[in-house]
Coordinates of C-alpha atoms and ligand atoms in Angstrom, one line a residue:
M138 CA 53.2 42.6 44.7
L139 CA 53.5 45.3 47.8
A140 CA 52.4 48.7 46.7
S141 CA 54.9 51.0 46.3
S142 CA 53.6 54.9 47.3
T143 CA 51.3 53.9 50.3
P144 CA 50.0 56.8 52.7
T145 CA 51.9 56.2 56.0
A146 CA 50.3 56.3 59.3
P147 CA 51.2 59.7 61.1
S148 CA 53.9 59.1 64.3
P149 CA 51.9 58.8 67.4
A150 CA 53.0 62.3 68.7
H151 CA 51.2 63.7 66.2
I152 CA 48.0 63.0 67.7
C153 CA 47.0 63.8 70.8
P154 CA 46.1 60.7 72.9
Y155 CA 44.1 61.8 75.7
A156 CA 42.2 64.1 72.9
Q157 CA 41.2 61.2 71.5
A158 CA 40.1 59.0 74.5
C159 CA 38.2 62.2 75.2
S160 CA 36.5 62.2 72.0
Y161 CA 35.4 58.7 72.3
L162 CA 33.6 59.3 75.5
D163 CA 31.7 62.4 74.2
W164 CA 30.9 60.1 71.5
A165 CA 29.3 57.9 74.1
A166 CA 28.0 60.7 76.7
R167 CA 26.1 62.3 73.6
E168 CA 24.2 58.6 72.9
L169 CA 23.6 58.3 76.5
K170 CA 22.7 61.9 77.3
L171 CA 25.1 61.8 80.2
D172 CA 25.0 64.7 82.4
P173 CA 27.5 67.3 81.8
G174 CA 28.4 67.0 85.3
V175 CA 29.3 63.6 85.2
L176 CA 31.2 64.1 81.9
A177 CA 33.4 66.0 83.2
I178 CA 33.9 63.8 86.1
L179 CA 34.5 60.6 84.1
S180 CA 36.9 63.0 81.9
T181 CA 39.5 63.6 84.3
P182 CA 41.5 61.5 86.2
R183 CA 41.5 61.0 89.5
K184 CA 44.7 61.1 90.7
V185 CA 47.9 61.4 88.2
V186 CA 51.8 60.0 89.5
T187 CA 55.1 61.2 88.4
V188 CA 58.1 60.1 90.4
A189 CA 61.3 60.6 89.8
I190 CA 63.7 57.6 89.4
P191 CA 67.6 57.9 90.2
V192 CA 69.2 54.9 88.5
R193 CA 72.9 53.9 88.6
L194 CA 73.6 52.7 84.8
D195 CA 76.2 49.7 85.0
N196 CA 78.8 51.7 83.9
Q197 CA 78.4 53.6 86.9
Q198 CA 76.9 56.8 85.6
I199 CA 73.5 58.0 87.2
Q200 CA 70.5 58.4 85.4
V201 CA 67.2 60.2 86.3
L202 CA 64.0 58.4 84.8
A203 CA 60.4 60.1 84.6
G204 CA 57.6 57.0 86.3
H205 CA 54.1 57.9 85.5
R206 CA 51.0 56.0 86.6
V207 CA 47.6 57.6 86.0
Q208 CA 44.8 56.5 88.0
H209 CA 41.6 57.4 86.0
C210 CA 38.2 56.0 88.1
D211 CA 37.8 53.6 90.9
V212 CA 34.3 53.7 91.0
L213 CA 34.2 50.3 90.5
G214 CA 36.7 48.8 92.3
P215 CA 40.5 48.8 92.8
Y216 CA 42.2 50.9 89.9
K217 CA 43.8 48.2 87.3
G218 CA 45.8 48.6 84.3
G219 CA 49.4 47.9 82.9
I220 CA 53.0 49.2 83.4
R221 CA 54.4 50.1 79.6
Y222 CA 57.7 51.1 78.9
H223 CA 58.5 52.3 75.5
P224 CA 60.3 55.2 74.3
A225 CA 57.2 56.5 73.3
V226 CA 55.3 57.0 77.1
T227 CA 54.0 60.1 77.8
L228 CA 51.8 61.1 80.7
E229 CA 49.5 62.0 78.3
E230 CA 49.3 58.3 76.0
V231 CA 49.0 56.4 80.2
S232 CA 46.2 58.9 80.6
A233 CA 44.5 57.7 77.8
L234 CA 45.2 54.4 78.1
A235 CA 44.1 54.8 82.0
M236 CA 40.7 55.4 80.6
L237 CA 40.7 53.0 78.4
M238 CA 41.2 50.2 81.0
T239 CA 38.1 52.1 83.2
W240 CA 35.7 51.2 79.9
K241 CA 37.3 47.9 79.3
C242 CA 36.6 46.6 83.4
A243 CA 33.2 48.2 82.9
L244 CA 32.4 46.5 79.7
M245 CA 33.4 43.4 81.5
G246 CA 31.9 43.1 84.2
I247 CA 35.0 42.7 86.5
P248 CA 35.1 44.8 89.7
Y249 CA 37.9 47.2 88.7
G250 CA 38.9 50.5 87.7
G251 CA 41.1 52.1 85.5
A252 CA 44.5 53.1 85.2
K253 CA 47.6 52.8 83.3
G254 CA 51.8 53.5 84.3
G255 CA 54.6 53.8 82.1
I256 CA 58.2 54.9 82.1
P257 CA 59.6 56.3 78.8
I258 CA 62.8 54.1 77.9
D259 CA 63.1 51.4 75.3
P260 CA 64.1 48.1 77.6
R261 CA 66.2 47.1 75.1
Q262 CA 68.8 49.4 75.7
Y263 CA 69.2 48.5 79.6
S264 CA 70.8 45.5 81.1
I265 CA 68.4 43.3 82.9
S266 CA 70.2 44.5 85.9
E267 CA 69.4 47.8 85.1
L268 CA 65.8 47.4 84.0
E269 CA 65.7 45.4 87.3
R270 CA 66.7 49.1 89.6
I271 CA 64.5 50.9 87.5
T272 CA 61.4 48.8 88.5
R273 CA 62.2 48.6 91.8
R274 CA 62.6 52.5 92.3
Y275 CA 59.4 52.8 90.5
T276 CA 57.4 50.9 92.8
S277 CA 59.3 52.3 95.6
E278 CA 58.3 55.6 94.5
L279 CA 55.1 54.4 94.1
I280 CA 54.3 52.3 97.4
K281 CA 51.8 54.3 98.6
D282 CA 49.7 55.1 95.8
I283 CA 49.2 50.9 95.0
G284 CA 48.3 47.9 96.8
P285 CA 45.8 45.1 96.7
A286 CA 42.9 47.2 97.6
I287 CA 44.5 50.5 95.6
D288 CA 46.2 49.9 92.4
I289 CA 46.9 46.2 90.9
P290 CA 49.5 47.1 87.7
A291 CA 50.2 44.1 85.5
P292 CA 52.4 43.7 82.1
D293 CA 51.8 46.3 78.9
M294 CA 54.5 47.0 76.1
G295 CA 58.1 46.3 77.1
T296 CA 57.2 44.6 80.2
S297 CA 56.2 41.0 81.1
A298 CA 55.7 38.5 84.4
R299 CA 59.8 39.2 85.4
E300 CA 58.8 42.8 86.1
M301 CA 55.7 42.0 87.6
A302 CA 58.0 40.0 90.2
W303 CA 60.3 42.6 90.5
M304 CA 57.3 45.0 91.5
M305 CA 55.4 42.3 94.4
D306 CA 58.9 41.7 95.5
T307 CA 59.9 45.3 96.3
Y308 CA 56.2 46.0 97.8
S309 CA 56.4 42.9 99.8
M310 CA 59.9 44.2 101.3
N311 CA 58.4 47.6 101.8
V312 CA 55.2 45.9 103.7
G313 CA 57.2 43.7 105.3
H314 CA 55.8 40.5 104.4
A315 CA 54.5 39.0 101.0
V316 CA 51.9 40.6 99.1
P317 CA 51.3 38.5 95.8
G318 CA 48.1 40.7 95.3
V319 CA 49.7 43.6 94.4
V320 CA 50.0 42.8 90.8
T321 CA 49.1 40.6 88.3
G322 CA 50.5 39.1 85.4
K323 CA 53.1 37.6 88.0
P324 CA 55.2 34.1 87.5
L325 CA 53.6 31.0 88.2
S326 CA 55.9 31.0 91.2
I327 CA 54.6 33.2 93.3
G328 CA 50.5 33.1 92.3
G329 CA 50.7 33.7 88.7
S330 CA 47.8 32.4 86.9
R331 CA 48.1 29.7 83.8
G332 CA 47.2 31.2 80.9
R333 CA 47.8 34.4 81.6
E334 CA 50.9 35.0 79.3
M335 CA 48.4 34.4 76.3
A336 CA 45.1 35.4 77.4
T337 CA 45.0 38.8 75.8
G338 CA 46.0 37.6 72.2
R339 CA 43.6 34.2 73.2
G340 CA 40.9 36.9 73.6
V341 CA 41.6 38.6 70.8
M342 CA 41.0 34.9 68.7
I343 CA 38.1 34.4 70.6
T344 CA 36.6 37.7 69.5
V345 CA 37.7 37.8 65.5
R346 CA 36.0 33.7 65.7
E347 CA 32.8 34.8 66.9
A348 CA 33.0 38.3 64.9
L349 CA 33.5 36.2 61.3
A350 CA 30.5 33.9 62.9
L351 CA 28.0 36.7 62.4
R352 CA 29.6 37.2 59.3
G353 CA 28.9 33.6 58.0
G354 CA 32.8 32.9 58.1
S355 CA 35.2 31.1 60.3
L356 CA 38.6 30.9 61.4
A357 CA 39.8 28.3 59.2
E358 CA 38.8 30.4 56.1
A359 CA 40.1 33.6 57.2
T360 CA 43.2 35.8 56.0
V361 CA 44.2 37.9 58.7
L362 CA 47.1 40.4 59.0
I363 CA 48.9 41.2 62.5
Q364 CA 51.2 43.9 63.2
G365 CA 53.2 43.7 66.3
F366 CA 54.3 40.4 67.0
G367 CA 54.8 40.2 70.7
N368 CA 52.8 38.8 73.7
V369 CA 49.8 39.8 72.2
G370 CA 50.6 39.9 68.3
G371 CA 52.5 37.0 68.7
A372 CA 50.0 34.7 71.1
A373 CA 47.4 35.6 68.3
A374 CA 49.0 34.3 65.7
N375 CA 50.0 31.2 67.6
L376 CA 46.7 30.5 68.4
L377 CA 44.6 31.7 64.9
H378 CA 47.4 29.6 63.0
Q379 CA 46.0 26.8 65.1
A380 CA 42.5 27.5 64.1
G381 CA 43.1 27.2 60.7
A382 CA 43.4 30.5 59.5
K383 CA 46.1 32.1 57.3
I384 CA 48.2 34.8 58.4
L385 CA 49.3 36.7 55.2
A386 CA 51.8 39.0 57.3
V387 CA 53.0 40.2 60.5
S388 CA 55.6 42.8 61.8
R389 CA 57.7 44.3 64.4
G390 CA 58.5 47.7 64.8
S391 CA 61.1 47.6 62.0
G392 CA 58.8 45.9 59.7
G393 CA 58.0 42.3 58.9
L394 CA 57.0 39.7 56.6
Y395 CA 54.4 39.2 54.0
N396 CA 53.7 35.8 52.6
P397 CA 50.0 35.8 49.8
K398 CA 49.6 32.0 50.8
G399 CA 50.2 32.3 54.6
L400 CA 53.3 32.3 56.9
D401 CA 54.0 29.6 59.3
I402 CA 53.6 30.9 62.3
P403 CA 55.6 28.1 64.5
A404 CA 58.3 27.9 62.1
L405 CA 59.0 31.4 61.9
K406 CA 59.1 31.6 65.7
A407 CA 61.6 29.5 65.6
Y408 CA 63.6 30.7 63.0
M409 CA 63.5 34.0 65.1
K410 CA 64.7 31.7 68.1
E411 CA 67.7 31.1 65.9
H412 CA 68.4 34.4 64.7
G413 CA 68.7 36.5 67.8
G414 CA 64.7 37.2 67.4
S415 CA 64.7 39.0 63.5
M416 CA 62.6 37.7 61.2
E417 CA 65.1 38.6 58.4
G418 CA 65.6 36.7 55.5
F419 CA 62.9 33.7 56.8
P420 CA 62.4 31.5 53.6
G421 CA 59.3 32.2 51.0
A422 CA 58.2 35.4 52.3
E423 CA 59.0 38.8 51.4
P424 CA 59.9 42.1 53.2
I425 CA 56.9 44.4 54.2
S426 CA 56.8 48.0 55.6
N427 CA 54.3 48.4 58.8
A428 CA 52.4 50.8 56.7
E429 CA 52.4 48.4 53.9
L430 CA 51.0 45.7 56.2
L431 CA 47.9 47.6 57.4
L432 CA 47.1 48.2 53.3
Q433 CA 47.1 44.5 52.2
K434 CA 44.1 42.6 51.0
A435 CA 42.7 40.4 53.5
D436 CA 39.8 39.4 55.9
V437 CA 40.8 40.4 59.2
L438 CA 43.7 43.4 60.3
I439 CA 44.9 42.7 63.2
P440 CA 46.9 46.1 64.9
A441 CA 48.6 44.8 68.4
A442 CA 51.3 47.8 68.5
L443 CA 50.9 51.0 69.3
E444 CA 48.0 53.6 69.3
N445 CA 47.0 55.7 66.0
Q446 CA 48.3 53.1 63.2
I447 CA 45.2 53.7 61.4
T448 CA 44.3 57.4 60.4
E449 CA 42.4 59.8 58.4
A450 CA 45.6 59.4 56.4
N451 CA 45.3 55.6 55.6
A452 CA 42.2 54.3 56.1
D453 CA 40.1 54.8 52.9
A454 CA 43.3 52.2 51.7
I455 CA 42.5 49.7 54.6
Q456 CA 41.0 46.3 52.5
V457 CA 39.8 44.0 55.3
Q458 CA 36.1 43.2 56.3
I459 CA 37.3 43.3 59.9
V460 CA 39.4 45.2 61.7
A461 CA 40.1 43.9 65.4
E462 CA 42.0 46.1 67.9
A463 CA 44.1 44.1 69.9
A464 CA 46.2 47.2 70.7
N465 CA 44.6 49.6 72.9
G466 CA 43.8 52.7 70.6
P467 CA 45.1 52.0 67.3
T468 CA 42.2 53.9 65.6
T469 CA 41.5 57.8 65.5
L470 CA 38.0 58.8 66.0
A471 CA 37.9 60.0 62.0
A472 CA 39.5 57.0 60.7
D473 CA 37.0 54.5 62.6
Q474 CA 34.6 56.8 61.0
I475 CA 35.8 56.2 57.7
L476 CA 35.7 52.5 58.1
E477 CA 32.1 52.2 59.9
S478 CA 31.6 54.3 56.1
R479 CA 33.2 51.6 54.3
G480 CA 31.3 48.8 56.2
I481 CA 34.1 47.4 57.5
S482 CA 33.5 46.4 61.2
V483 CA 35.8 47.8 64.0
L484 CA 35.9 45.4 67.1
P485 CA 37.1 48.0 69.4
D486 CA 40.2 47.4 71.8
I487 CA 37.8 47.9 74.7
L488 CA 36.3 44.2 74.0
T489 CA 38.7 43.0 71.4
N490 CA 42.3 42.7 74.2
A491 CA 40.2 42.7 77.1
G492 CA 41.4 38.9 77.4
G493 CA 44.4 39.9 79.4
V494 CA 42.9 41.8 82.5
V495 CA 39.9 39.0 82.3
V496 CA 42.8 36.8 83.5
S497 CA 44.7 39.2 85.5
Y498 CA 41.2 39.3 87.7
L499 CA 41.1 35.6 87.7
E500 CA 44.4 35.8 89.1
W501 CA 43.4 38.0 91.6
V502 CA 40.1 35.6 92.1
Q503 CA 42.7 32.6 92.6
G504 CA 45.1 34.4 94.7
L505 CA 42.3 35.8 97.0
S506 CA 40.6 32.2 97.7
Y507 CA 44.4 30.3 97.7
V508 CA 42.8 28.3 95.1
F509 CA 44.5 28.0 91.8
W510 CA 42.8 26.5 88.5
D511 CA 44.3 24.4 85.8
E512 CA 44.7 26.2 82.4
E513 CA 41.4 24.4 81.1
R514 CA 39.5 26.2 83.5
V515 CA 41.4 29.6 83.5
N516 CA 40.9 29.5 79.6
Q517 CA 37.0 28.2 80.1
E518 CA 36.2 30.9 82.6
M519 CA 38.0 33.1 80.5
E520 CA 36.1 32.2 77.0
G521 CA 32.8 32.1 78.6
L522 CA 33.6 35.9 80.1
M523 CA 33.9 37.1 76.4
V524 CA 31.6 35.1 74.7
R525 CA 29.3 37.1 76.7
A526 CA 30.6 40.3 76.5
F527 CA 30.6 40.0 72.7
G528 CA 27.0 38.9 72.8
R529 CA 26.3 41.9 74.8
V530 CA 28.1 44.6 72.5
V531 CA 26.4 43.1 69.6
Q532 CA 23.3 43.4 71.1
E533 CA 23.5 46.8 71.9
A534 CA 24.6 47.7 68.7
A535 CA 21.5 46.5 67.3
D536 CA 19.1 47.9 69.8
R537 CA 20.9 51.1 69.6
R538 CA 21.8 50.8 65.7
V539 CA 25.1 52.0 66.2
P540 CA 28.7 51.2 65.2
L541 CA 30.1 48.1 67.7
R542 CA 32.4 50.6 69.3
L543 CA 30.1 52.5 70.4
A544 CA 28.3 50.2 71.6
A545 CA 31.1 48.6 73.7
Y546 CA 31.4 52.2 74.9
T547 CA 27.7 53.0 75.6
L548 CA 28.1 49.7 78.4
G549 CA 31.2 50.3 79.6
V550 CA 30.5 54.1 80.3
G551 CA 26.7 53.6 81.4
R552 CA 27.9 51.3 84.0
V553 CA 29.8 53.4 85.3
A554 CA 27.8 56.6 85.1
Q555 CA 25.7 54.6 86.9
A556 CA 27.6 53.0 89.6
L557 CA 29.0 57.0 89.7
Q558 CA 25.1 58.0 90.9
D559 CA 24.3 55.1 92.7
R560 CA 27.7 55.8 94.8
G561 CA 26.8 59.4 95.5
L562 CA 29.9 60.5 94.1
Y563 CA 28.8 63.7 93.0
P564 CA 26.5 66.7 94.8
Ligands
NDP131 N1 50.1 42.5 77.3 C1 49.0 42.8 77.3 O1 48.4 41.9 78.7 C2 47.8 43.5 77.0 C3 48.5 44.4 76.0 N2 47.4 45.3 75.6 C4 48.2 46.1 74.2 O2 48.6 45.4 73.2 C5 49.3 46.3 72.4 C6 50.9 45.8 72.5 O3 51.3 45.2 73.8 P1 52.4 44.0 74.0 O4 52.4 42.5 72.8 O5 52.2 43.1 75.5 O6 53.6 44.5 73.9 P2 55.0 43.5 73.2 O7 56.0 44.8 74.0 O8 54.9 42.6 74.2 O9 55.2 43.8 71.8 C7 55.0 45.0 71.2 C8 55.0 44.8 69.6 O10 54.9 46.1 69.0 C9 55.7 45.9 68.0 N3 56.2 47.3 67.7 C10 56.5 48.1 68.5 N4 56.4 49.5 67.7 C11 55.9 49.6 66.3 C12 55.7 50.3 65.8 N5 55.6 51.0 65.5 N6 55.0 49.4 64.8 C13 54.8 48.1 64.6 N7 55.5 47.3 66.0 C14 55.5 47.8 66.4 C15 57.2 45.5 68.6 O11 58.3 45.2 68.0 P3 59.8 45.0 68.3 O12 59.8 43.4 68.7 O13 60.4 45.3 67.1 O14 59.8 45.8 69.7 C16 56.6 44.1 69.4 O15 56.5 43.3 68.3 C17 50.0 47.6 73.0 O16 48.9 48.3 72.5 C18 49.2 47.3 75.0 O17 48.4 48.3 75.1 C19 46.1 45.1 75.5 C20 45.8 44.5 76.3 C21 46.5 43.8 77.4
AKG132 O1 46.1 43.0 83.2 C1 45.7 43.9 83.0 O2 45.1 44.2 84.3 C2 45.8 45.0 82.4 C3 46.1 44.3 81.2 C4 46.1 46.2 80.3 O3 46.9 46.8 80.7 C5 45.7 46.3 79.4 O4 44.0 46.0 79.0 O5 45.7 47.3 78.2

């Protein structure tokens, strides 16, 4: 039976995402005893761009949308980060996500800075040709701000290889020749990498596997809850199911499904395909809300949708051993501390969901060398980077006697601060 009166996560609009991101940075800065001047530099995005995107809709009306791109820090290399199409996108959210990308790339040891972009739209409310016009105009407006050595976008919520192909084509038309390296997460036909579509979910599966092994467990014995069933949550569900884990619940924006015996994920995907993407009515499962899903008993909870889902309002009621942050920023700092005090391991976003940007990096490397690898090679390279980063975070946590999140941050922030100092970018 599901709990009938459960605390609900506050809507992300009630919590300032940039303040959350800065509070995690401040925590790491205290641990690293960072110079206040360096902290001030790292707390401020280097460039914030908002452009107007006038678009003619199919009904001939003109709508003017806002398009954001925030470039947080490029000390380690070109800015890197996804483009989000979601109604809740704000400049503050994009700024927070850009900062997370800086720490993620630094933690993973890949030569990028951090950026993020977004347009506050629900892509399902637009036709494909409207989305194409929106994406192309957004790209044209950003033409001087992006490029293979400047800032390299990729997919995030609400975007995919399709949008990346439009961005690559628009950029290439503007500069007069094909520039595949301006985006990653592109279709294979124009220089995309094998394995990129599943990469973030695969990285989540690898991180959860390593964390369970540390506790003497395994995927084959694990029970898992997954909030969000898109690119990341859907791929993680497939791979975890293949590895023998029991997926007790999955959800989309409108709610999800729960089965204490485990959901048959391939059968659910086939069912959704036949039912216009809907999960409703899938045999053998009961409906569950997103708020309820977070509170079910299981070994692992994987938030794979929006920010601020685990807050002070529900952290006390979470009943898992491991929270694996597939989404960016799903846990507030206050909630994080409640979870830690309850002995729940939080696998931080900048590690857990890094498989996506790692394979983006591998796509960039393949593109630059004009040599393309098979999927097995891509997955092996990514797995090596993920497992080594996991080991470094566990070691750092043990050395400093701090939670995994702080350890991931001290590694990521510390590397950027060191590079900043070495480059002499401040007086
Ligand atoms: N794509 C990537 O490579 C990477 C993504 N991430 C992060 O992973 C998360 C998910 O991204 P991605 O899978 O790409 O996005 P998608 O757009 O592919 O999927 C998002 C999923 O979240 C669901 N969702 C939306 N709103 C809510 C809500 N309020 N409650 C519960 N579920 C909701 C969507 O439901 P519905 O189908 O109903 O819309 C959908 O199932 C984001 O935080 C993103 O930043 C991190 C690293 C890389
Ligand atoms: O693949 C990339 O470059 C970025 C992915 C991303 O946006 C993220 O990791 O949050």
